[in-house]
Amino acid sequence: MPRTILHVDMDAFFASIEQRDSPEYRGKPVIVGSPPNQRGVVCAASYEARKFKVRSAMPSRTAAKLCPHGIFVRPRMEVYRSESALIMDILRSFTPLVERMSVDEAYLDVSEMEDAVLVAKEIKRRIKEERGLTSSIGVSCNKFLAKLASGFQKPDGLTVICEEEKVEFLKPLPVGSIHGVGPVTAQALQAKGIQTIGDLQNTTLDLAPIVGSFAGTLKQRALGIDDRPVDLSDERKSISAETTFLTDTDHRPTLRAALKEMASDVAQTLDAEGVAALTVQVKVRYSDFTTFTRQIRLQEPATTAVEIYHLACFLLAKNQLVKRPLRLLGIGLSTLVPPTRDQFLLPL
Ligand SMILES: [Mg+2]
């Protein structure tokens, strides 16, 4: 039974809200985050600021250097969260089959509706009229493709990827466009001559030695296959990231680079979900596939990549987990709670 999925993604959400609420910011480079004279990071940048290469998670000081006329605005998380709730209400007025992915992102299963493109146009129109904000929507036959499509023509985009053209559409895209393929994995694939999704489609290589248990999923995604249903069960219970190394390694700089990348991944998800983690876990797997996890329960929930990175290093050292080369290294966060501090104003 063919499905039709929409992925709705708000454009530069926090920065757009600030521009909506303060007309003097419109058309200007707005940077939501710590002031540039303090240690802290950018949590969102308007499209005008992005032209200066300002990106979220970058130190505010760096952002100010790149964009000297940037207008720095402190984040108003409560405002963003209630705006998010209003937008989710609009989405749920079209169908109850809405999976909220983060503060500004959701999947809708519109398989039962007659004209998905019309629904997408109507959603965009209502968000614009009722909330004064623009969104980008992807329409396709599964979640993976719908999400790719929503990112394709931002801002204010509407992109459709049909079942018949999906394999062709994917061909030229870099492997990093597949969720779960971070820079480390992308590099490992590149070392095997796999740069684009098209290369992945055609490869006869066994990917398991490179990406471990992700190999099956990766091959499927390359062909535009994704059977994950729109999940209506409640908020997520855990967040994790894993890296399988090209060759088993105990080389400290490699492990630290992988940990940093994963810490930044999971911290971004925490941020997008508006939650913090009371439990941080590391996972290691050795050449013989024996696997260990060790965790720590915190007094104060962790919110930033730096905290998570240091806790992961601590867990590895304390439990002497890197006495042998690792095949896989992972970070997991659980016991997710509301953040108790303003996570964006912490020093880097
Ligand atoms: Mg967005």
JSON list of N, CA and C and ligand atoms in Angstrom, two decimals, residues 9-13 104 154, ligand 1:
[
{"chain": "A", "resi": 9, "resn": "ASP", "atom": "N", "xyz": [9.19, 21.50, 7.98]},
{"chain": "A", "resi": 9, "resn": "ASP", "atom": "CA", "xyz": [10.34, 22.04, 8.71]},
{"chain": "A", "resi": 9, "resn": "ASP", "atom": "C", "xyz": [10.28, 23.56, 8.65]},
{"chain": "A", "resi": 10, "resn": "MET", "atom": "N", "xyz": [10.24, 24.19, 9.81]},
{"chain": "A", "resi": 10, "resn": "MET", "atom": "CA", "xyz": [10.19, 25.65, 9.85]},
{"chain": "A", "resi": 10, "resn": "MET", "atom": "C", "xyz": [11.53, 26.22, 9.40]},
{"chain": "A", "resi": 11, "resn": "ASP", "atom": "N", "xyz": [11.49, 27.38, 8.74]},
{"chain": "A", "resi": 11, "resn": "ASP", "atom": "CA", "xyz": [12.71, 28.01, 8.21]},
{"chain": "A", "resi": 11, "resn": "ASP", "atom": "C", "xyz": [13.37, 28.87, 9.29]},
{"chain": "A", "resi": 12, "resn": "ALA", "atom": "N", "xyz": [14.63, 28.58, 9.61]},
{"chain": "A", "resi": 12, "resn": "ALA", "atom": "CA", "xyz": [15.40, 29.37, 10.59]},
{"chain": "A", "resi": 12, "resn": "ALA", "atom": "C", "xyz": [14.50, 29.77, 11.77]},
{"chain": "A", "resi": 13, "resn": "PHE", "atom": "N", "xyz": [13.92, 28.75, 12.40]},
{"chain": "A", "resi": 13, "resn": "PHE", "atom": "CA", "xyz": [12.78, 28.95, 13.31]},
{"chain": "A", "resi": 13, "resn": "PHE", "atom": "C", "xyz": [12.98, 30.06, 14.35]},
{"chain": "A", "resi": 104, "resn": "ASP", "atom": "N", "xyz": [10.69, 22.32, 15.75]},
{"chain": "A", "resi": 104, "resn": "ASP", "atom": "CA", "xyz": [10.25, 22.96, 14.51]},
{"chain": "A", "resi": 104, "resn": "ASP", "atom": "C", "xyz": [10.12, 21.99, 13.34]},
{"chain": "A", "resi": 154, "resn": "LYS", "atom": "N", "xyz": [14.96, 25.34, 0.60]},
{"chain": "A", "resi": 154, "resn": "LYS", "atom": "CA", "xyz": [14.69, 26.26, 1.71]},
{"chain": "A", "resi": 154, "resn": "LYS", "atom": "C", "xyz": [15.12, 27.66, 1.35]},
{"chain": "B", "resi": 1, "resn": "MG", "atom": "MG", "xyz": [14.04, 24.12, 10.76]}
]
